[in-house]
Amino acid sequence: MDAYLKETAYFDFHHPDIEAFNHKVTASNLKDKAIQIYYLVRDEIVYNPYTLQDGLPSLKASYCLQNYQAYCIPKASLMVALCRLNGIPARLGLADVINHLSTPALVEWLGTDYFALHGYAEIFLNGRWIKVTPVFHQALCDKFNVAALEFDGEHDAILHSATKDGSKHMEYVKYHGYFDDMPVEFIQETAVEVYPRFAAIFHIDDTAPLQ
């Protein structure tokens, strides 16, 4: 489990902003800590898909706390980082999805309605891995008539397939598995294929330190 507890450049849990944010985690046991972390990340970090344009630095957990908004991968990264900081093994999961509630403006901006590499967290509690998706905050769910995703510390929390009135919501197309650190090369390869207009901002420069 060591790989799922260590700090990395992307799961940067000793960043001052993350350590300060972690003061809100007050529970005494791991299960309750995980639940608190989930709701803190879900609701205090506004889901904003347009922050994707910030490129490679936006993948870091600490990025979420710059303006308290981020898209799915950094929000999942923040949950991974906070869980690791609190002694809960955690890793990043990635899946391709189709969000049937995406706005036409977002689909036009991305150039596709196929959302490759949707991020979620996997955490280890009570002897097993649990999928957890702290992405869509309460206000956004209310706006789109979707029940906000709840997490009880025991069951998978993956996004709903339908809205409250039965309309299609989230369709999981393909799971890419889990990662103990940010798979930046895989993300770059996928950006070239699925989001060509954003490929350059996820370019990996091995000669430059990650800011």
Short mmCIF file of N, CA and C in Angstrom, two decimals, residues 11-148:
data_model
loop_
_atom_site.label_atom_id
_atom_site.label_comp_id
_atom_site.label_asym_id
_atom_site.label_seq_id
_atom_site.Cartn_x
_atom_site.Cartn_y
_atom_site.Cartn_z
N PHE A 11 -0.13 14.69 -6.39
CA PHE A 11 -0.88 14.50 -5.14
C PHE A 11 -0.05 15.15 -4.02
N ASP A 12 0.03 16.46 -4.08
CA ASP A 12 0.99 17.25 -3.27
C ASP A 12 0.38 17.66 -1.93
N PHE A 13 0.18 16.67 -1.05
CA PHE A 13 -0.60 16.94 0.15
C PHE A 13 0.13 17.76 1.21
N HIS A 14 1.42 17.99 1.03
CA HIS A 14 2.10 18.89 1.97
C HIS A 14 2.13 20.33 1.47
N HIS A 15 1.44 20.60 0.39
CA HIS A 15 1.29 21.98 -0.06
C HIS A 15 0.56 22.76 1.05
N PRO A 16 1.00 23.98 1.37
CA PRO A 16 0.38 24.74 2.47
C PRO A 16 -1.12 24.90 2.34
N ASP A 17 -1.63 25.08 1.12
CA ASP A 17 -3.07 25.24 0.94
C ASP A 17 -3.82 23.96 1.28
N ILE A 18 -3.24 22.82 0.93
CA ILE A 18 -3.90 21.55 1.24
C ILE A 18 -3.84 21.28 2.74
N GLU A 19 -2.71 21.55 3.36
CA GLU A 19 -2.61 21.33 4.81
C GLU A 19 -3.60 22.23 5.55
N ALA A 20 -3.78 23.45 5.08
CA ALA A 20 -4.75 24.35 5.71
C ALA A 20 -6.18 23.85 5.50
N PHE A 21 -6.48 23.41 4.29
CA PHE A 21 -7.80 22.88 3.98
C PHE A 21 -8.09 21.63 4.81
N ASN A 22 -7.06 20.85 5.08
CA ASN A 22 -7.21 19.61 5.83
C ASN A 22 -7.63 19.84 7.28
N HIS A 23 -7.46 21.05 7.78
CA HIS A 23 -7.88 21.34 9.15
C HIS A 23 -9.39 21.18 9.32
N LYS A 24 -10.12 21.18 8.20
CA LYS A 24 -11.57 20.99 8.27
C LYS A 24 -11.95 19.53 8.48
N VAL A 25 -10.98 18.63 8.32
CA VAL A 25 -11.23 17.20 8.53
C VAL A 25 -11.01 16.92 10.01
N THR A 26 -12.10 16.73 10.73
CA THR A 26 -12.03 16.63 12.19
C THR A 26 -12.44 15.26 12.73
N ALA A 27 -12.87 14.35 11.87
CA ALA A 27 -13.34 13.04 12.32
C ALA A 27 -12.19 12.25 12.94
N SER A 28 -12.54 11.29 13.78
CA SER A 28 -11.52 10.53 14.50
C SER A 28 -11.17 9.20 13.85
N ASN A 29 -12.06 8.63 13.04
CA ASN A 29 -11.77 7.34 12.41
C ASN A 29 -11.68 7.50 10.89
N LEU A 30 -11.07 6.53 10.23
CA LEU A 30 -10.78 6.65 8.81
C LEU A 30 -12.03 6.74 7.95
N LYS A 31 -13.04 5.97 8.27
CA LYS A 31 -14.28 6.01 7.48
C LYS A 31 -14.91 7.39 7.52
N ASP A 32 -15.04 7.95 8.70
CA ASP A 32 -15.65 9.27 8.83
C ASP A 32 -14.77 10.36 8.22
N LYS A 33 -13.45 10.18 8.30
CA LYS A 33 -12.54 11.12 7.64
C LYS A 33 -12.79 11.11 6.14
N ALA A 34 -12.91 9.91 5.56
CA ALA A 34 -13.13 9.79 4.12
C ALA A 34 -14.43 10.45 3.71
N ILE A 35 -15.47 10.28 4.51
CA ILE A 35 -16.76 10.90 4.21
C ILE A 35 -16.64 12.42 4.27
N GLN A 36 -15.98 12.93 5.31
CA GLN A 36 -15.78 14.38 5.41
C GLN A 36 -15.01 14.92 4.22
N ILE A 37 -13.94 14.23 3.86
CA ILE A 37 -13.12 14.67 2.72
C ILE A 37 -13.96 14.71 1.46
N TYR A 38 -14.78 13.70 1.25
CA TYR A 38 -15.62 13.65 0.05
C TYR A 38 -16.50 14.90 -0.06
N TYR A 39 -17.20 15.23 1.00
CA TYR A 39 -18.14 16.36 0.93
C TYR A 39 -17.40 17.70 0.85
N LEU A 40 -16.24 17.80 1.48
CA LEU A 40 -15.45 19.02 1.36
C LEU A 40 -15.03 19.25 -0.09
N VAL A 41 -14.53 18.20 -0.73
CA VAL A 41 -14.09 18.33 -2.12
C VAL A 41 -15.28 18.52 -3.05
N ARG A 42 -16.34 17.77 -2.81
CA ARG A 42 -17.50 17.87 -3.70
C ARG A 42 -18.10 19.26 -3.71
N ASP A 43 -18.30 19.85 -2.53
CA ASP A 43 -19.10 21.07 -2.45
C ASP A 43 -18.30 22.36 -2.28
N GLU A 44 -17.09 22.29 -1.77
CA GLU A 44 -16.32 23.52 -1.58
C GLU A 44 -15.46 23.86 -2.79
N ILE A 45 -15.26 22.88 -3.66
CA ILE A 45 -14.55 23.13 -4.91
C ILE A 45 -15.58 23.08 -6.04
N VAL A 46 -15.88 24.20 -6.65
CA VAL A 46 -16.90 24.28 -7.70
C VAL A 46 -16.42 23.54 -8.95
N TYR A 47 -17.28 22.72 -9.50
CA TYR A 47 -16.93 22.04 -10.74
C TYR A 47 -16.97 23.04 -11.89
N ASN A 48 -15.84 23.20 -12.56
CA ASN A 48 -15.75 24.12 -13.70
C ASN A 48 -14.93 23.45 -14.80
N PRO A 49 -15.58 22.87 -15.82
CA PRO A 49 -14.83 22.15 -16.86
C PRO A 49 -13.93 23.05 -17.68
N TYR A 50 -14.20 24.34 -17.70
CA TYR A 50 -13.41 25.25 -18.51
C TYR A 50 -12.01 25.49 -17.93
N THR A 51 -11.78 25.09 -16.69
CA THR A 51 -10.44 25.21 -16.12
C THR A 51 -9.47 24.21 -16.77
N LEU A 52 -9.99 23.32 -17.59
CA LEU A 52 -9.14 22.42 -18.37
C LEU A 52 -8.10 23.21 -19.18
N GLN A 53 -8.45 24.42 -19.55
CA GLN A 53 -7.56 25.23 -20.39
C GLN A 53 -6.27 25.62 -19.67
N ASP A 54 -6.18 25.40 -18.37
CA ASP A 54 -4.96 25.71 -17.64
C ASP A 54 -3.90 24.64 -17.80
N GLY A 55 -4.23 23.54 -18.47
CA GLY A 55 -3.23 22.57 -18.87
C GLY A 55 -2.63 21.74 -17.75
N LEU A 56 -1.37 21.37 -17.93
CA LEU A 56 -0.71 20.41 -17.06
C LEU A 56 -0.75 20.79 -15.57
N PRO A 57 -0.48 22.05 -15.20
CA PRO A 57 -0.53 22.39 -13.76
C PRO A 57 -1.91 22.17 -13.15
N SER A 58 -2.97 22.19 -13.96
CA SER A 58 -4.32 22.03 -13.43
C SER A 58 -4.59 20.62 -12.94
N LEU A 59 -3.71 19.68 -13.23
CA LEU A 59 -3.91 18.30 -12.79
C LEU A 59 -3.54 18.11 -11.31
N LYS A 60 -2.83 19.06 -10.74
CA LYS A 60 -2.36 18.93 -9.36
C LYS A 60 -3.51 19.10 -8.36
N ALA A 61 -3.41 18.38 -7.26
CA ALA A 61 -4.42 18.51 -6.20
C ALA A 61 -4.49 19.94 -5.69
N SER A 62 -3.36 20.57 -5.48
CA SER A 62 -3.34 21.93 -4.92
C SER A 62 -3.95 22.96 -5.86
N TYR A 63 -4.04 22.63 -7.16
CA TYR A 63 -4.65 23.56 -8.12
C TYR A 63 -6.09 23.91 -7.70
N CYS A 64 -6.78 22.95 -7.13
CA CYS A 64 -8.18 23.16 -6.74
C CYS A 64 -8.34 24.32 -5.77
N LEU A 65 -7.31 24.58 -4.98
CA LEU A 65 -7.42 25.57 -3.92
C LEU A 65 -6.93 26.95 -4.32
N GLN A 66 -6.54 27.11 -5.58
CA GLN A 66 -6.15 28.43 -6.06
C GLN A 66 -7.36 29.35 -6.16
N ASN A 67 -8.42 28.84 -6.80
CA ASN A 67 -9.65 29.62 -6.96
C ASN A 67 -10.89 28.85 -6.52
N TYR A 68 -10.66 27.71 -5.86
CA TYR A 68 -11.75 26.86 -5.38
C TYR A 68 -12.69 26.44 -6.51
N GLN A 69 -12.09 26.13 -7.66
CA GLN A 69 -12.83 25.57 -8.77
C GLN A 69 -11.89 24.71 -9.61
N ALA A 70 -12.44 23.67 -10.21
CA ALA A 70 -11.62 22.75 -11.00
C ALA A 70 -12.54 21.78 -11.72
N TYR A 71 -11.95 20.99 -12.62
CA TYR A 71 -12.71 19.95 -13.31
C TYR A 71 -12.47 18.61 -12.60
N CYS A 72 -12.90 17.51 -13.21
CA CYS A 72 -12.98 16.24 -12.50
C CYS A 72 -11.63 15.69 -12.05
N ILE A 73 -10.59 15.74 -12.90
CA ILE A 73 -9.32 15.12 -12.52
C ILE A 73 -8.68 15.82 -11.32
N PRO A 74 -8.53 17.14 -11.33
CA PRO A 74 -7.96 17.76 -10.13
C PRO A 74 -8.82 17.60 -8.88
N LYS A 75 -10.14 17.57 -9.02
CA LYS A 75 -10.97 17.34 -7.85
C LYS A 75 -10.73 15.93 -7.29
N ALA A 76 -10.62 14.95 -8.19
CA ALA A 76 -10.29 13.60 -7.74
C ALA A 76 -8.88 13.57 -7.13
N SER A 77 -7.96 14.33 -7.72
CA SER A 77 -6.59 14.40 -7.20
C SER A 77 -6.58 14.96 -5.79
N LEU A 78 -7.41 15.97 -5.54
CA LEU A 78 -7.47 16.55 -4.21
C LEU A 78 -7.99 15.54 -3.20
N MET A 79 -8.99 14.75 -3.59
CA MET A 79 -9.48 13.73 -2.67
C MET A 79 -8.42 12.68 -2.41
N VAL A 80 -7.70 12.27 -3.45
CA VAL A 80 -6.61 11.32 -3.27
C VAL A 80 -5.57 11.89 -2.30
N ALA A 81 -5.17 13.13 -2.52
CA ALA A 81 -4.14 13.75 -1.68
C ALA A 81 -4.59 13.85 -0.22
N LEU A 82 -5.81 14.30 -0.01
CA LEU A 82 -6.31 14.44 1.36
C LEU A 82 -6.44 13.09 2.06
N CYS A 83 -6.89 12.08 1.32
CA CYS A 83 -6.98 10.75 1.92
C CYS A 83 -5.60 10.25 2.32
N ARG A 84 -4.63 10.40 1.44
CA ARG A 84 -3.27 9.96 1.75
C ARG A 84 -2.72 10.71 2.96
N LEU A 85 -2.98 12.01 3.02
CA LEU A 85 -2.53 12.82 4.15
C LEU A 85 -3.10 12.30 5.46
N ASN A 86 -4.29 11.71 5.40
CA ASN A 86 -4.96 11.20 6.60
C ASN A 86 -4.79 9.70 6.78
N GLY A 87 -3.84 9.12 6.05
CA GLY A 87 -3.53 7.71 6.25
C GLY A 87 -4.46 6.74 5.56
N ILE A 88 -5.23 7.20 4.59
CA ILE A 88 -6.15 6.34 3.84
C ILE A 88 -5.54 6.08 2.46
N PRO A 89 -5.20 4.85 2.13
CA PRO A 89 -4.67 4.57 0.79
C PRO A 89 -5.66 5.04 -0.29
N ALA A 90 -5.13 5.70 -1.30
CA ALA A 90 -6.00 6.25 -2.34
C ALA A 90 -5.25 6.31 -3.66
N ARG A 91 -6.00 6.25 -4.75
CA ARG A 91 -5.43 6.29 -6.09
C ARG A 91 -6.43 6.93 -7.04
N LEU A 92 -5.93 7.31 -8.19
CA LEU A 92 -6.76 7.97 -9.21
C LEU A 92 -7.34 6.94 -10.17
N GLY A 93 -8.63 7.06 -10.46
CA GLY A 93 -9.26 6.24 -11.50
C GLY A 93 -9.67 7.12 -12.67
N LEU A 94 -9.63 6.55 -13.87
CA LEU A 94 -10.02 7.28 -15.07
C LEU A 94 -10.97 6.45 -15.91
N ALA A 95 -11.98 7.11 -16.47
CA ALA A 95 -12.96 6.43 -17.31
C ALA A 95 -13.42 7.38 -18.41
N ASP A 96 -13.86 6.83 -19.53
CA ASP A 96 -14.49 7.63 -20.58
C ASP A 96 -15.99 7.63 -20.36
N VAL A 97 -16.60 8.79 -20.48
CA VAL A 97 -18.03 8.90 -20.24
C VAL A 97 -18.69 9.77 -21.31
N ILE A 98 -20.00 9.65 -21.38
CA ILE A 98 -20.82 10.59 -22.15
C ILE A 98 -21.79 11.23 -21.16
N ASN A 99 -21.70 12.54 -21.03
CA ASN A 99 -22.59 13.27 -20.14
C ASN A 99 -23.74 13.81 -20.98
N HIS A 100 -24.90 13.21 -20.85
CA HIS A 100 -26.05 13.58 -21.67
C HIS A 100 -26.64 14.93 -21.28
N LEU A 101 -26.14 15.52 -20.19
CA LEU A 101 -26.63 16.84 -19.77
C LEU A 101 -25.64 17.95 -20.11
N SER A 102 -24.59 17.62 -20.84
CA SER A 102 -23.62 18.65 -21.21
C SER A 102 -24.29 19.75 -22.02
N THR A 103 -23.90 20.98 -21.78
CA THR A 103 -24.47 22.09 -22.52
C THR A 103 -23.90 22.13 -23.94
N PRO A 104 -24.65 22.62 -24.90
CA PRO A 104 -24.11 22.76 -26.27
C PRO A 104 -22.84 23.60 -26.31
N ALA A 105 -22.76 24.62 -25.45
CA ALA A 105 -21.57 25.47 -25.43
C ALA A 105 -20.33 24.68 -25.01
N LEU A 106 -20.49 23.80 -24.01
CA LEU A 106 -19.35 23.00 -23.56
C LEU A 106 -18.93 22.00 -24.64
N VAL A 107 -19.91 21.36 -25.27
CA VAL A 107 -19.60 20.39 -26.33
C VAL A 107 -18.87 21.08 -27.49
N GLU A 108 -19.32 22.28 -27.83
CA GLU A 108 -18.66 23.02 -28.91
C GLU A 108 -17.24 23.41 -28.50
N TRP A 109 -17.06 23.82 -27.25
CA TRP A 109 -15.74 24.24 -26.77
C TRP A 109 -14.75 23.07 -26.77
N LEU A 110 -15.22 21.91 -26.33
CA LEU A 110 -14.37 20.73 -26.29
C LEU A 110 -14.15 20.13 -27.68
N GLY A 111 -15.13 20.33 -28.55
CA GLY A 111 -15.06 19.74 -29.88
C GLY A 111 -15.59 18.32 -29.93
N THR A 112 -16.26 17.87 -28.88
CA THR A 112 -16.80 16.51 -28.82
C THR A 112 -17.76 16.39 -27.65
N ASP A 113 -18.66 15.41 -27.72
CA ASP A 113 -19.53 15.11 -26.58
C ASP A 113 -19.03 13.86 -25.85
N TYR A 114 -17.85 13.38 -26.25
CA TYR A 114 -17.24 12.21 -25.62
C TYR A 114 -16.20 12.71 -24.62
N PHE A 115 -16.44 12.47 -23.34
CA PHE A 115 -15.57 12.98 -22.29
C PHE A 115 -14.55 11.89 -21.92
N ALA A 116 -13.39 11.98 -22.52
CA ALA A 116 -12.34 11.02 -22.23
C ALA A 116 -11.66 11.36 -20.91
N LEU A 117 -11.29 10.33 -20.17
CA LEU A 117 -10.52 10.47 -18.94
C LEU A 117 -11.24 11.28 -17.87
N HIS A 118 -12.49 10.93 -17.64
CA HIS A 118 -13.21 11.46 -16.47
C HIS A 118 -12.53 10.92 -15.22
N GLY A 119 -12.22 11.81 -14.28
CA GLY A 119 -11.49 11.41 -13.09
C GLY A 119 -12.37 11.12 -11.89
N TYR A 120 -11.99 10.11 -11.13
CA TYR A 120 -12.62 9.80 -9.85
C TYR A 120 -11.53 9.26 -8.93
N ALA A 121 -11.84 9.06 -7.68
CA ALA A 121 -10.87 8.52 -6.73
C ALA A 121 -11.27 7.10 -6.35
N GLU A 122 -10.27 6.30 -6.01
CA GLU A 122 -10.51 5.00 -5.38
C GLU A 122 -9.80 5.03 -4.04
N ILE A 123 -10.53 4.69 -2.98
CA ILE A 123 -9.95 4.70 -1.64
C ILE A 123 -10.11 3.32 -1.00
N PHE A 124 -9.17 2.98 -0.12
CA PHE A 124 -9.16 1.66 0.51
C PHE A 124 -9.67 1.78 1.93
N LEU A 125 -10.85 1.21 2.16
CA LEU A 125 -11.47 1.21 3.48
C LEU A 125 -12.02 -0.18 3.78
N ASN A 126 -11.85 -0.62 5.01
CA ASN A 126 -12.42 -1.89 5.46
C ASN A 126 -12.06 -3.05 4.53
N GLY A 127 -10.82 -3.04 4.06
CA GLY A 127 -10.32 -4.18 3.32
C GLY A 127 -10.67 -4.23 1.85
N ARG A 128 -11.22 -3.14 1.30
CA ARG A 128 -11.54 -3.17 -0.13
C ARG A 128 -11.48 -1.77 -0.72
N TRP A 129 -11.33 -1.72 -2.04
CA TRP A 129 -11.29 -0.45 -2.77
C TRP A 129 -12.70 0.02 -3.11
N ILE A 130 -12.93 1.31 -2.94
CA ILE A 130 -14.24 1.91 -3.19
C ILE A 130 -14.07 3.06 -4.17
N LYS A 131 -14.89 3.10 -5.20
CA LYS A 131 -14.88 4.20 -6.17
C LYS A 131 -15.66 5.39 -5.61
N VAL A 132 -15.07 6.56 -5.70
CA VAL A 132 -15.68 7.77 -5.13
C VAL A 132 -15.52 8.92 -6.12
N THR A 133 -16.62 9.65 -6.38
CA THR A 133 -16.62 10.68 -7.41
C THR A 133 -17.05 12.03 -6.83
N PRO A 134 -16.12 12.80 -6.28
CA PRO A 134 -16.47 14.09 -5.64
C PRO A 134 -16.46 15.25 -6.63
N VAL A 135 -17.22 15.12 -7.70
CA VAL A 135 -17.07 16.06 -8.82
C VAL A 135 -18.14 17.14 -8.86
N PHE A 136 -19.40 16.76 -9.00
CA PHE A 136 -20.46 17.75 -9.21
C PHE A 136 -20.99 18.26 -7.88
N HIS A 137 -20.83 19.55 -7.63
CA HIS A 137 -21.25 20.14 -6.37
C HIS A 137 -22.78 20.27 -6.31
N GLN A 138 -23.28 20.47 -5.09
CA GLN A 138 -24.72 20.45 -4.85
C GLN A 138 -25.48 21.45 -5.72
N ALA A 139 -25.00 22.68 -5.81
CA ALA A 139 -25.71 23.71 -6.57
C ALA A 139 -25.82 23.33 -8.04
N LEU A 140 -24.79 22.75 -8.59
CA LEU A 140 -24.83 22.34 -10.00
C LEU A 140 -25.84 21.21 -10.21
N CYS A 141 -25.88 20.27 -9.29
CA CYS A 141 -26.84 19.18 -9.39
C CYS A 141 -28.27 19.70 -9.32
N ASP A 142 -28.50 20.65 -8.44
CA ASP A 142 -29.84 21.24 -8.34
C ASP A 142 -30.24 21.91 -9.65
N LYS A 143 -29.28 22.57 -10.28
CA LYS A 143 -29.56 23.28 -11.53
C LYS A 143 -29.99 22.33 -12.63
N PHE A 144 -29.38 21.13 -12.66
CA PHE A 144 -29.67 20.18 -13.73
C PHE A 144 -30.63 19.07 -13.30
N ASN A 145 -31.27 19.24 -12.13
CA ASN A 145 -32.28 18.30 -11.66
C ASN A 145 -31.72 16.89 -11.47
N VAL A 146 -30.48 16.84 -10.98
CA VAL A 146 -29.82 15.57 -10.69
C VAL A 146 -29.61 15.45 -9.19
N ALA A 147 -29.90 14.29 -8.64
CA ALA A 147 -29.63 14.09 -7.22
C ALA A 147 -28.13 14.15 -6.98
N ALA A 148 -27.71 14.98 -6.04
CA ALA A 148 -26.28 15.06 -5.71
C ALA A 148 -25.79 13.69 -5.24
#
